[in-house]
Coordinates of N, CA and C in Angstrom, one line a residue:
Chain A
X516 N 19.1 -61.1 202.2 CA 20.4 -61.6 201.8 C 21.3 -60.5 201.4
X517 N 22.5 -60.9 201.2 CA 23.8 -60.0 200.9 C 23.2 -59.3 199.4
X518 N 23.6 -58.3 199.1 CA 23.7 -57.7 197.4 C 25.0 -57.4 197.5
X519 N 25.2 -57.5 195.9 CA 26.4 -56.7 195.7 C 26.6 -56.1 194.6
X520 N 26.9 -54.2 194.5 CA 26.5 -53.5 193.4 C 28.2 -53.2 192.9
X521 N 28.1 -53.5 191.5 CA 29.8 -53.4 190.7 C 29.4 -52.3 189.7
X522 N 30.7 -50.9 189.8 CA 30.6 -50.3 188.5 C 31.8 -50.0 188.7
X523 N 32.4 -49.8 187.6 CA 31.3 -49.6 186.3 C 31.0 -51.0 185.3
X524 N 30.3 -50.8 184.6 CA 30.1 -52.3 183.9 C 30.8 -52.8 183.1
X525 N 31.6 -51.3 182.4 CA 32.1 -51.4 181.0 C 33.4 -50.4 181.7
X526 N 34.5 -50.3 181.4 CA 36.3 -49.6 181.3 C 36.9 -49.9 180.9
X527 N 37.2 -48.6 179.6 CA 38.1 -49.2 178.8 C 39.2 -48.1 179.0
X528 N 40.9 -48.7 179.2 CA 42.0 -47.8 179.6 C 43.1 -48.2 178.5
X529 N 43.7 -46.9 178.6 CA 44.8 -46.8 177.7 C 46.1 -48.0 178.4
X530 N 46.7 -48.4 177.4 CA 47.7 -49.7 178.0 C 48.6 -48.9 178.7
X531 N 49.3 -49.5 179.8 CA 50.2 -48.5 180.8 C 49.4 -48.1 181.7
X532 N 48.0 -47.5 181.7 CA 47.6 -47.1 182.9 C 46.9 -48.1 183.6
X533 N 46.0 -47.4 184.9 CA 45.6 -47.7 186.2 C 43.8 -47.9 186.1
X534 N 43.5 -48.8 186.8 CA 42.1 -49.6 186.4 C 41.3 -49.7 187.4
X535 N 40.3 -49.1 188.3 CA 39.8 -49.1 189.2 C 38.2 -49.7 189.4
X536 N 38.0 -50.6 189.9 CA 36.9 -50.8 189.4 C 36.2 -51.3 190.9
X537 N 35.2 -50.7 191.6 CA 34.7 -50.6 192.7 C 33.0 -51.2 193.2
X538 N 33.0 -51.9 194.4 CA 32.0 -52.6 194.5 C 31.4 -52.3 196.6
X539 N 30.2 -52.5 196.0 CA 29.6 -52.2 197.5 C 28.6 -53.3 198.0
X540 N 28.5 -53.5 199.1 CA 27.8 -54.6 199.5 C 27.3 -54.1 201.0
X541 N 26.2 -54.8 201.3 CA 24.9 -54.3 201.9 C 24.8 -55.4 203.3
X542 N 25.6 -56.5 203.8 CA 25.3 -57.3 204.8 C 26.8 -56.7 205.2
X543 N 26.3 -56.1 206.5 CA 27.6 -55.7 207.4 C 28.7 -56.7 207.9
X544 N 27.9 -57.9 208.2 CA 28.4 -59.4 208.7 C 29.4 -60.0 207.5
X545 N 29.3 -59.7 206.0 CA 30.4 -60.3 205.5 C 31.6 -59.6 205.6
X546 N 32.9 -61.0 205.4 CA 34.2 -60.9 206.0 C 34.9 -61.8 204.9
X547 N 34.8 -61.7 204.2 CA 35.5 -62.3 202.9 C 35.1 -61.8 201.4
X548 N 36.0 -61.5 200.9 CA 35.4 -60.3 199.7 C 36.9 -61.0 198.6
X549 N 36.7 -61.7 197.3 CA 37.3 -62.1 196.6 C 36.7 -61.4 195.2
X550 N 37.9 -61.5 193.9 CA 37.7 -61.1 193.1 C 37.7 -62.5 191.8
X551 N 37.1 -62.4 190.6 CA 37.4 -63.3 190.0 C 37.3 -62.6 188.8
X552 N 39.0 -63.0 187.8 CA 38.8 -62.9 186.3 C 38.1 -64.0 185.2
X553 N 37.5 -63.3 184.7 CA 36.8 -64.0 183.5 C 37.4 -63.7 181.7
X554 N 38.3 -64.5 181.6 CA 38.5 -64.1 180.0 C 37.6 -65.0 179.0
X555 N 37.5 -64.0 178.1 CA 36.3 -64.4 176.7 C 36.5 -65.4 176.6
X556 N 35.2 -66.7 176.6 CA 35.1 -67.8 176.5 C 35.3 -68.4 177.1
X557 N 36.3 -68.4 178.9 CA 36.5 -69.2 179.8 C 35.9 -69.1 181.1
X558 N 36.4 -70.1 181.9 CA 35.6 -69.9 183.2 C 36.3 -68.8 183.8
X559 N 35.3 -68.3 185.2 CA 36.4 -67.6 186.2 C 37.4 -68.0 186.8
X560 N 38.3 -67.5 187.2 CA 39.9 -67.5 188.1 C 39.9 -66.2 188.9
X561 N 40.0 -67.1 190.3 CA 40.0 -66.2 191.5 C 41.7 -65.6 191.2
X562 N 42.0 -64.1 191.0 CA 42.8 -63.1 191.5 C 43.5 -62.7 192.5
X563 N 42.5 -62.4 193.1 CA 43.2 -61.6 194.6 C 41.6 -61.9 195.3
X564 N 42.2 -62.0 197.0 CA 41.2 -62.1 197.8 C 41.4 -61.4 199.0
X565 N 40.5 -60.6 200.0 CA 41.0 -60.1 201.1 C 39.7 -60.4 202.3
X566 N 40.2 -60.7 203.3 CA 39.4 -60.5 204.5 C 39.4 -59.3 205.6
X567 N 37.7 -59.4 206.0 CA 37.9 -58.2 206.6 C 38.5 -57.8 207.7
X568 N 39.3 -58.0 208.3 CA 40.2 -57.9 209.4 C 41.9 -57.2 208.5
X569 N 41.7 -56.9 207.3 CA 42.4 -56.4 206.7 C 42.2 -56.0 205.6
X570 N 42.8 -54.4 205.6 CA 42.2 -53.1 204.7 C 42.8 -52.9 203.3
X571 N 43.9 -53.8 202.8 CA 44.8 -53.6 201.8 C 45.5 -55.0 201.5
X572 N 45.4 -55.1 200.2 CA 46.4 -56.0 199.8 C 46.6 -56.4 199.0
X573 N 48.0 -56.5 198.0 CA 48.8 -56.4 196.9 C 49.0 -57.8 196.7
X574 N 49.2 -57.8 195.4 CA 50.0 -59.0 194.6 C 50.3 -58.2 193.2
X575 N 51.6 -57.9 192.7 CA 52.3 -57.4 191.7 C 51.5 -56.2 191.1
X576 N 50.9 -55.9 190.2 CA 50.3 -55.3 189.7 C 48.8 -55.0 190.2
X577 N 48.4 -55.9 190.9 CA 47.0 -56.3 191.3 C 47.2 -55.9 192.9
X578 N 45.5 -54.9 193.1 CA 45.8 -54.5 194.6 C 44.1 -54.7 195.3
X579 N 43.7 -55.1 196.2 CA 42.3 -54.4 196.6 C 42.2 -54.0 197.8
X580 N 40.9 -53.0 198.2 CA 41.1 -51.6 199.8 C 40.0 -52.7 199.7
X581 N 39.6 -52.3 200.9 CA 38.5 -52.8 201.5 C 38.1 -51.5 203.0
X582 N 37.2 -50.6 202.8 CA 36.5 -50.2 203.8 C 35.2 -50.6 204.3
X583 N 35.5 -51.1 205.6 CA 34.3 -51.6 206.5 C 33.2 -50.7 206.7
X584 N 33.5 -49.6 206.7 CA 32.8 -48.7 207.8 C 31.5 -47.9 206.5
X585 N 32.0 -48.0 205.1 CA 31.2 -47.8 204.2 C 30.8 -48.8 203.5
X586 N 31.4 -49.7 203.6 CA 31.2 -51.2 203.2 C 31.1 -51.5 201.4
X587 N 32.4 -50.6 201.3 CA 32.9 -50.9 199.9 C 34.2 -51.7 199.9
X588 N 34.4 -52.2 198.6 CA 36.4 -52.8 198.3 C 36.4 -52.4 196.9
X589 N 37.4 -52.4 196.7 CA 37.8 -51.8 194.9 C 39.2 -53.0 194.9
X590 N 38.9 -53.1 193.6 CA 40.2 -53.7 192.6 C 41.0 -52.6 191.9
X591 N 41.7 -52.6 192.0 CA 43.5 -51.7 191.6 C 44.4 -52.7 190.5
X592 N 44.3 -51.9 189.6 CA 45.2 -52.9 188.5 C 46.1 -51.6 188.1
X593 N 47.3 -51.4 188.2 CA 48.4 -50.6 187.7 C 49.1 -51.1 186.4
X594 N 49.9 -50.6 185.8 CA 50.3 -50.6 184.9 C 50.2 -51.6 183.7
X595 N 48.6 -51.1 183.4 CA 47.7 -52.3 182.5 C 48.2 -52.8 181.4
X596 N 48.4 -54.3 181.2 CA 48.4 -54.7 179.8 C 47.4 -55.3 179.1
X597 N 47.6 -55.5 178.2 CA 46.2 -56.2 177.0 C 45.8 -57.7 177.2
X598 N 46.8 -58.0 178.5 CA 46.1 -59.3 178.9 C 44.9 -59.6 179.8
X599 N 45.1 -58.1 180.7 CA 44.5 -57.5 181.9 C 42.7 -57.8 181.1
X600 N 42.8 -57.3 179.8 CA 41.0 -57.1 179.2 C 40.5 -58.4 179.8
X601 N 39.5 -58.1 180.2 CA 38.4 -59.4 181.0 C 36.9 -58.7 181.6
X602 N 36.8 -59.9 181.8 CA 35.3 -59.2 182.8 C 36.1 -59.8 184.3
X603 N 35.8 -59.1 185.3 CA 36.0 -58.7 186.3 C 35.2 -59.2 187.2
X604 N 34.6 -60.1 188.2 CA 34.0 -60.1 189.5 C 34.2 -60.0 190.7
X605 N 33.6 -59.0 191.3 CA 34.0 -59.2 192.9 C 32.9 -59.9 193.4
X606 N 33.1 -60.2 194.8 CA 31.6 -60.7 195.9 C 32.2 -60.9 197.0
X607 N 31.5 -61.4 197.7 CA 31.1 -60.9 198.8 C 30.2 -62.0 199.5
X608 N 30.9 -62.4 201.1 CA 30.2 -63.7 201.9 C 30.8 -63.5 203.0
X609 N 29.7 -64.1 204.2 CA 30.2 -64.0 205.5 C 31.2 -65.5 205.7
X610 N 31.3 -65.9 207.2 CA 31.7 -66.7 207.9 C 33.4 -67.2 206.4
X611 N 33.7 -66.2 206.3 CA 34.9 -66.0 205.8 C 35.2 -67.2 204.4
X612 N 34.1 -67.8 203.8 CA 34.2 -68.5 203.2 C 33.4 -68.6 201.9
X613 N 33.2 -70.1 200.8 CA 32.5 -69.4 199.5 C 31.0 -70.0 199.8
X614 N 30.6 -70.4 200.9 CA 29.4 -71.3 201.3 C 28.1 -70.1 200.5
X615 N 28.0 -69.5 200.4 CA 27.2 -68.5 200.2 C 27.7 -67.0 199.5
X616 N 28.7 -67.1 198.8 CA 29.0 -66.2 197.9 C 28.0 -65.8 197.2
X617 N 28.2 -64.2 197.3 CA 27.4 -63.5 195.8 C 28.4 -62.2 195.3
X618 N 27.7 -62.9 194.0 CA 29.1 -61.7 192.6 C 28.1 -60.8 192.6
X619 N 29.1 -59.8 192.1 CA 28.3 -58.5 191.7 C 28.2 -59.1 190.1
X620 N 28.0 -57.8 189.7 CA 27.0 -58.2 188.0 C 28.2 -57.6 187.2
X621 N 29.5 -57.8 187.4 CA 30.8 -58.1 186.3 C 31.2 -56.3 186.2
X622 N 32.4 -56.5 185.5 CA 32.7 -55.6 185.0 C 33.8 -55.7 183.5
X623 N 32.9 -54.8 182.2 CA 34.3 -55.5 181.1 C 35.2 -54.7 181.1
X624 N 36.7 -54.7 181.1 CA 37.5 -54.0 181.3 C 38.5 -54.4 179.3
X625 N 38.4 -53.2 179.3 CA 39.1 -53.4 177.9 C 41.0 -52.4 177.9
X626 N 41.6 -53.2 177.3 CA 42.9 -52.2 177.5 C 43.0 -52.2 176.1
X627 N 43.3 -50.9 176.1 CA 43.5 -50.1 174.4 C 45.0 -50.1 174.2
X628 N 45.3 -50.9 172.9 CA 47.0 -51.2 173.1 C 47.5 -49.4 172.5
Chain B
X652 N 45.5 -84.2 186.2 CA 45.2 -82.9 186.4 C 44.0 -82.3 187.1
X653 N 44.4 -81.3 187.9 CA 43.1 -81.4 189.0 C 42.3 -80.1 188.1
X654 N 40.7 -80.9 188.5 CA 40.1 -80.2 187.9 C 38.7 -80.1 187.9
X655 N 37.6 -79.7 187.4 CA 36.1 -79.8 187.6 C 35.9 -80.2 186.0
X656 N 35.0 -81.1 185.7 CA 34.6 -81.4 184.7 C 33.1 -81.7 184.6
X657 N 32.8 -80.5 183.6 CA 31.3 -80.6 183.4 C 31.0 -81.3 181.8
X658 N 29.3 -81.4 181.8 CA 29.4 -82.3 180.4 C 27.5 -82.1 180.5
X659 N 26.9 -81.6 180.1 CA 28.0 -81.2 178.1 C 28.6 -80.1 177.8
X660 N 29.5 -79.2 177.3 CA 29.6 -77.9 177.1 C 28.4 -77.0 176.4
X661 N 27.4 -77.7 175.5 CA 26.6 -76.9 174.8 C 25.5 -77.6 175.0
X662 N 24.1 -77.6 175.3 CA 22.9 -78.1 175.2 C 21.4 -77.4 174.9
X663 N 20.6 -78.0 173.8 CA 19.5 -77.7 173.0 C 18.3 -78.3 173.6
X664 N 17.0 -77.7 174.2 CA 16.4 -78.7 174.4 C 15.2 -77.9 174.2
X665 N 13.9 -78.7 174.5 CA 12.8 -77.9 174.4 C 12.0 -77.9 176.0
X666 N 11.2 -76.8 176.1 CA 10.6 -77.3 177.2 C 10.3 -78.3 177.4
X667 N 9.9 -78.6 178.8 CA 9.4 -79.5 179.6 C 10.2 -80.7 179.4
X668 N 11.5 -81.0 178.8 CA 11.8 -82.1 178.8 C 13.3 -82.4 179.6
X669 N 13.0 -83.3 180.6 CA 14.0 -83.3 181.9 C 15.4 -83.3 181.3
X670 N 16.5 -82.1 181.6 CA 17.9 -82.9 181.7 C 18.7 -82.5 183.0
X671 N 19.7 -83.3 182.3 CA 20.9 -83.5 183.7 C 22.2 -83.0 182.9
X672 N 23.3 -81.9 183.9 CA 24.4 -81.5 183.7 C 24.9 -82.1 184.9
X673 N 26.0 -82.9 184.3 CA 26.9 -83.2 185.3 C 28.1 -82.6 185.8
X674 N 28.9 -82.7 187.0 CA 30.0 -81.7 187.3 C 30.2 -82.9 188.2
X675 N 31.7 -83.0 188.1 CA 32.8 -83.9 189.3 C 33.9 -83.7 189.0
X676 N 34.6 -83.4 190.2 CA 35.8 -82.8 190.6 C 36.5 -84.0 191.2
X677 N 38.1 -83.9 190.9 CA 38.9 -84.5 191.5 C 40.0 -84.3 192.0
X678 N 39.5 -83.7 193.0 CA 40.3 -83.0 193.9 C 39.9 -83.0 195.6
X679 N 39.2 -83.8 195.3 CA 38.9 -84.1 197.0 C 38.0 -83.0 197.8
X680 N 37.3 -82.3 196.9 CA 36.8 -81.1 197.8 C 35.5 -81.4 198.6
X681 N 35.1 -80.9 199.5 CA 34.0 -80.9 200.3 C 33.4 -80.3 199.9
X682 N 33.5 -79.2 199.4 CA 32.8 -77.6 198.6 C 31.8 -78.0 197.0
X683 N 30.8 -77.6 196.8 CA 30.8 -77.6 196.0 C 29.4 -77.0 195.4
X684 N 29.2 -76.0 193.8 CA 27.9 -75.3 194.0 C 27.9 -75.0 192.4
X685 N 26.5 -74.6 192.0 CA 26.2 -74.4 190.7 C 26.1 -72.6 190.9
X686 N 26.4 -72.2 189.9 CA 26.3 -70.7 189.2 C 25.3 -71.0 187.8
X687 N 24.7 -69.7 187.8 CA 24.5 -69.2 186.2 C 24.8 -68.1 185.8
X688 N 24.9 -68.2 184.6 CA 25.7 -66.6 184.2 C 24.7 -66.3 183.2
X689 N 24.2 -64.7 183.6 CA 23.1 -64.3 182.4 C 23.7 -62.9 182.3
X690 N 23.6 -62.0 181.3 CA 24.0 -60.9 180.9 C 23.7 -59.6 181.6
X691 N 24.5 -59.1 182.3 CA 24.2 -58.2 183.3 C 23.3 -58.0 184.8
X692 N 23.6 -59.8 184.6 CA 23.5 -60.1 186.4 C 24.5 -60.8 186.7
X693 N 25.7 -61.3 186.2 CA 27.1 -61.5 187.0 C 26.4 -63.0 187.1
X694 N 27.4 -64.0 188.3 CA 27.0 -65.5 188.9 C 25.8 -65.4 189.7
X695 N 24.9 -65.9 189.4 CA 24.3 -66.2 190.8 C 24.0 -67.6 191.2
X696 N 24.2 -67.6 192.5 CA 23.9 -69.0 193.1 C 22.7 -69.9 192.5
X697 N 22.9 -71.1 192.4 CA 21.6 -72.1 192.2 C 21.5 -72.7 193.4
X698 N 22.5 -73.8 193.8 CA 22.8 -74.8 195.1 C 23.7 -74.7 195.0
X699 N 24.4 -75.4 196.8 CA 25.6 -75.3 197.1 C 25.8 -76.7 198.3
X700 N 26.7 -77.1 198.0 CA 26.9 -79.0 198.8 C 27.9 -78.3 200.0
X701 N 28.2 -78.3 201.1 CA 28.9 -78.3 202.3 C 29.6 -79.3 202.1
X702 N 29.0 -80.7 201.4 CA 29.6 -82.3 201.9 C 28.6 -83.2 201.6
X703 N 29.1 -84.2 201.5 CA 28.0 -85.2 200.6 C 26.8 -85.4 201.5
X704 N 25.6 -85.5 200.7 CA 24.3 -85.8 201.2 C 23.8 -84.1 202.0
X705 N 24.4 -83.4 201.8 CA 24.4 -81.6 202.9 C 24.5 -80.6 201.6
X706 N 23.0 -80.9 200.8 CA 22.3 -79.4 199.6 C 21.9 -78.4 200.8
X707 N 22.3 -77.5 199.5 CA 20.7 -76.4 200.3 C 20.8 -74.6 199.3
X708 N 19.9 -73.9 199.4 CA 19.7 -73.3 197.9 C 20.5 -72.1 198.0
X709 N 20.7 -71.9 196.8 CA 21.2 -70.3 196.7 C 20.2 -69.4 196.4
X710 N 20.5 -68.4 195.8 CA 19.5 -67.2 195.8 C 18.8 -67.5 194.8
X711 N 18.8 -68.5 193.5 CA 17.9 -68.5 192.5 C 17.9 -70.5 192.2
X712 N 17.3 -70.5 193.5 CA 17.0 -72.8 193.4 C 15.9 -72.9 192.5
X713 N 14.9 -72.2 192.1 CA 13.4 -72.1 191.9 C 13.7 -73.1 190.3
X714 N 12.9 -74.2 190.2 CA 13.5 -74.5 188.8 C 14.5 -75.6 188.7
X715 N 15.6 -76.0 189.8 CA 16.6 -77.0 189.5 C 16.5 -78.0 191.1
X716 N 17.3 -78.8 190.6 CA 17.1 -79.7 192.0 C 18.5 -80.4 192.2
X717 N 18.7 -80.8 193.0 CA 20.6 -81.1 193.2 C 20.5 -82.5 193.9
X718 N 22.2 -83.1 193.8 CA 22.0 -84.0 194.9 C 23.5 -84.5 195.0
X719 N 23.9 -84.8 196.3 CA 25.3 -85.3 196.2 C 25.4 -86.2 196.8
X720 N 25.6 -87.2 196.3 CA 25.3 -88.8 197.1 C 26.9 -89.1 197.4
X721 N 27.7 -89.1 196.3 CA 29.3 -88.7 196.4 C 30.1 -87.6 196.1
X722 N 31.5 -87.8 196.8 CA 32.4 -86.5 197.1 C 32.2 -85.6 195.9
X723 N 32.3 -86.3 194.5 CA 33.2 -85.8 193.7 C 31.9 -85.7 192.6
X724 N 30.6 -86.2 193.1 CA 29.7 -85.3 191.7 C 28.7 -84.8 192.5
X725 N 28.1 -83.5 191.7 CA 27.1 -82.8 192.0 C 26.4 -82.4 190.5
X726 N 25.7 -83.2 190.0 CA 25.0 -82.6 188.7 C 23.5 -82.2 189.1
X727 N 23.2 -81.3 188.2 CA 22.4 -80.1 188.3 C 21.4 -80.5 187.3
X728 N 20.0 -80.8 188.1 CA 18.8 -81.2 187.1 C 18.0 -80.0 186.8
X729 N 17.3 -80.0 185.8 CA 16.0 -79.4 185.6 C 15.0 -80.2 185.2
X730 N 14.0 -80.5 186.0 CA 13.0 -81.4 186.0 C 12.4 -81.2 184.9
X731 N 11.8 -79.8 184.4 CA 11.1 -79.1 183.2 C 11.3 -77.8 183.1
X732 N 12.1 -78.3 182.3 CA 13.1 -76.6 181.8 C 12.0 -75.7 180.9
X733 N 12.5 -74.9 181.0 CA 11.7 -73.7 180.7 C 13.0 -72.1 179.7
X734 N 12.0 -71.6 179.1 CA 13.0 -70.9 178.3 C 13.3 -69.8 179.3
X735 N 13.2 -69.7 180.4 CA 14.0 -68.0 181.2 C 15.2 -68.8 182.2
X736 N 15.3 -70.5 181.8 CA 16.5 -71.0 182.6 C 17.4 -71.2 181.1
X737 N 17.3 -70.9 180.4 CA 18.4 -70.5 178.9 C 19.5 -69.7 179.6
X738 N 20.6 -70.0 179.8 CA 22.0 -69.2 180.9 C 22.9 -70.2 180.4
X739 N 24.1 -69.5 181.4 CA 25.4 -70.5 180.9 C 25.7 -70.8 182.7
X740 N 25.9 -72.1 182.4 CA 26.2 -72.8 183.8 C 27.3 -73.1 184.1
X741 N 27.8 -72.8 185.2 CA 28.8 -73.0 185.8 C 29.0 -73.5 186.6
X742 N 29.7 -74.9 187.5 CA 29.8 -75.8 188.5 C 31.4 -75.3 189.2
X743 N 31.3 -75.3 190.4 CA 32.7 -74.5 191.0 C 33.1 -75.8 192.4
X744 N 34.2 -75.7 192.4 CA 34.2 -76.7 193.6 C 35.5 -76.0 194.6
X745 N 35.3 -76.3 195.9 CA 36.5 -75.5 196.7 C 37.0 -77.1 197.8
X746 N 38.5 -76.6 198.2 CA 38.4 -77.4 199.6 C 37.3 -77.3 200.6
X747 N 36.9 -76.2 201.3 CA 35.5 -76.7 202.1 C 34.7 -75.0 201.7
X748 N 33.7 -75.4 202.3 CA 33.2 -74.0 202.2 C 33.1 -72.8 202.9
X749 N 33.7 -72.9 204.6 CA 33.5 -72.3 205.8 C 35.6 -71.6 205.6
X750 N 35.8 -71.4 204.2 CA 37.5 -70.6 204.6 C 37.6 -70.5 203.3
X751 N 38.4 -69.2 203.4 CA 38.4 -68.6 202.3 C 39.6 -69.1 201.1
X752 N 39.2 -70.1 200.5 CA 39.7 -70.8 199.7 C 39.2 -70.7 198.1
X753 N 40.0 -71.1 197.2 CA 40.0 -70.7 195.4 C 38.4 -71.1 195.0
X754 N 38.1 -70.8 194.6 CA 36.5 -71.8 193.8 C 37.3 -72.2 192.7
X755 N 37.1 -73.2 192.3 CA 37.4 -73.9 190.8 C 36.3 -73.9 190.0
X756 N 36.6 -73.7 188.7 CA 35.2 -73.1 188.1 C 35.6 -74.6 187.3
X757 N 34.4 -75.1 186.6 CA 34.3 -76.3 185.6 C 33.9 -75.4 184.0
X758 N 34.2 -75.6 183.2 CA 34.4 -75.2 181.9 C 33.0 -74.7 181.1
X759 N 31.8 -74.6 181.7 CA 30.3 -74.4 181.6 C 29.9 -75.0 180.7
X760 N 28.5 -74.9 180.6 CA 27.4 -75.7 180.5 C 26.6 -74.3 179.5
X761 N 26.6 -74.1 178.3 CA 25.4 -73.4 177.8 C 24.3 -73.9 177.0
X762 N 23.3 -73.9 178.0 CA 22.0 -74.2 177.8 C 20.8 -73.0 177.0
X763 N 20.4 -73.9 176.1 CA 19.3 -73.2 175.2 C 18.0 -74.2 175.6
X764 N 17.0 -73.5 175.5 CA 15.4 -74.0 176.2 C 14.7 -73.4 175.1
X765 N 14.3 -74.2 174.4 CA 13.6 -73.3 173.0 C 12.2 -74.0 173.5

């Protein structure tokens, strides 16, 4: 079955900067790679999502790459604010859908005001 | 308001004694799947519904049992709980499962197995 490895576990950034937080996954056949925020105490909320038939893609502050060929994607968060602090999920599933999703194992992202 | 609704948010029990978490959505979705959340392993799958009466397991079924007779509930048994199923549960529901659509997460379920 798919794995998927997330680091770092723990990032903590000064408010204003840039947040990168990177994940790899091991079944060549998945094509759908979504992210999900988790704030203290609540459920997740999907962020940003990208398929693989495309390498980039933005929403305001929020960005994620996606390379096939090493079979990583990263989350891009620019000009961080103190709402941004969360835990973090990416994952990872074929046939472009969530039938079979798997998260990686989080990431806490802390912004230092 | 559309939404997933689980019940109970907090639960005590001791081994071997059966319970049921319930999760129903009303939103019409086809999609629908249990997570657990343990501390430095992220979600991982329990079951996952395609569509009513269409279970089938995720990477960690060992332990729970499912069933979806209608659209809009999927509650999550443990026949005889045991203290290493102590996690926080999560029920998520999508329009279908074959396109890359939002999961809806339901408000969790944390379970204690003393």
């Amino acid at each position: 079955g798919e794995n998927v490895e997330q680091h770092p576990s723990t990032l903590s950034v000064q408010e204003g900067d840039s947040a990168v937080i990177k994940c790899t996954y091991s079944d060549s056949a998945s094509n759908y790679f979504p992210w999900y925020k988790q704030e203290l105490g609540k459920r997740p909320q999907l962020i940003i999502d990208i398929r693989s038939n495309v390498g980039e893609k933005k929403d305001q502050r929020i960005a994620v790459t996606l390379n096939k060929t090493a079979k990583h994607f990263s989350l891009h968060i620019t000009e961080t604010q103190p709402e941004d602090s969360a835990v973090y999920f990416c994952a990872a599933s074929r046939d472009f859908g969530n039938e079979k999703l798997t998260f990686g194992t989080g990431t806490r992202l802390t912004i230092i005001p | 308001e559309a939404q997933v609704t689980q019940n109970p948010r907090y639960l005590i029990t001791v081994t071997g004694k059966k319970l049921t978490v319930t999760c129903s959505q009303n939103m019409n979705h086809e999609y629908m799947s249990w997570y657990r959340q343990d501390p430095g392993l992220g979600l991982r799958q329990i079951y996952y519904s395609m569509n009513v009466e269409v279970t089938d397991k995720g990477d960690v079924p060992e332990g729970y049992k499912v069933s979806r007779k209608e659209k809009r509930n999927f509650p999550l048994i443990l026949e005889s709980p045991s203290p290493n199923q102590t996690s926080l549960y999560f029920c998520a529901s999508s329009l279908t499962g074959g396109a890359p659509e939002k999961l809806f997460f339901g408000s969790g379920t944390q379970l204690s197995v003393l």
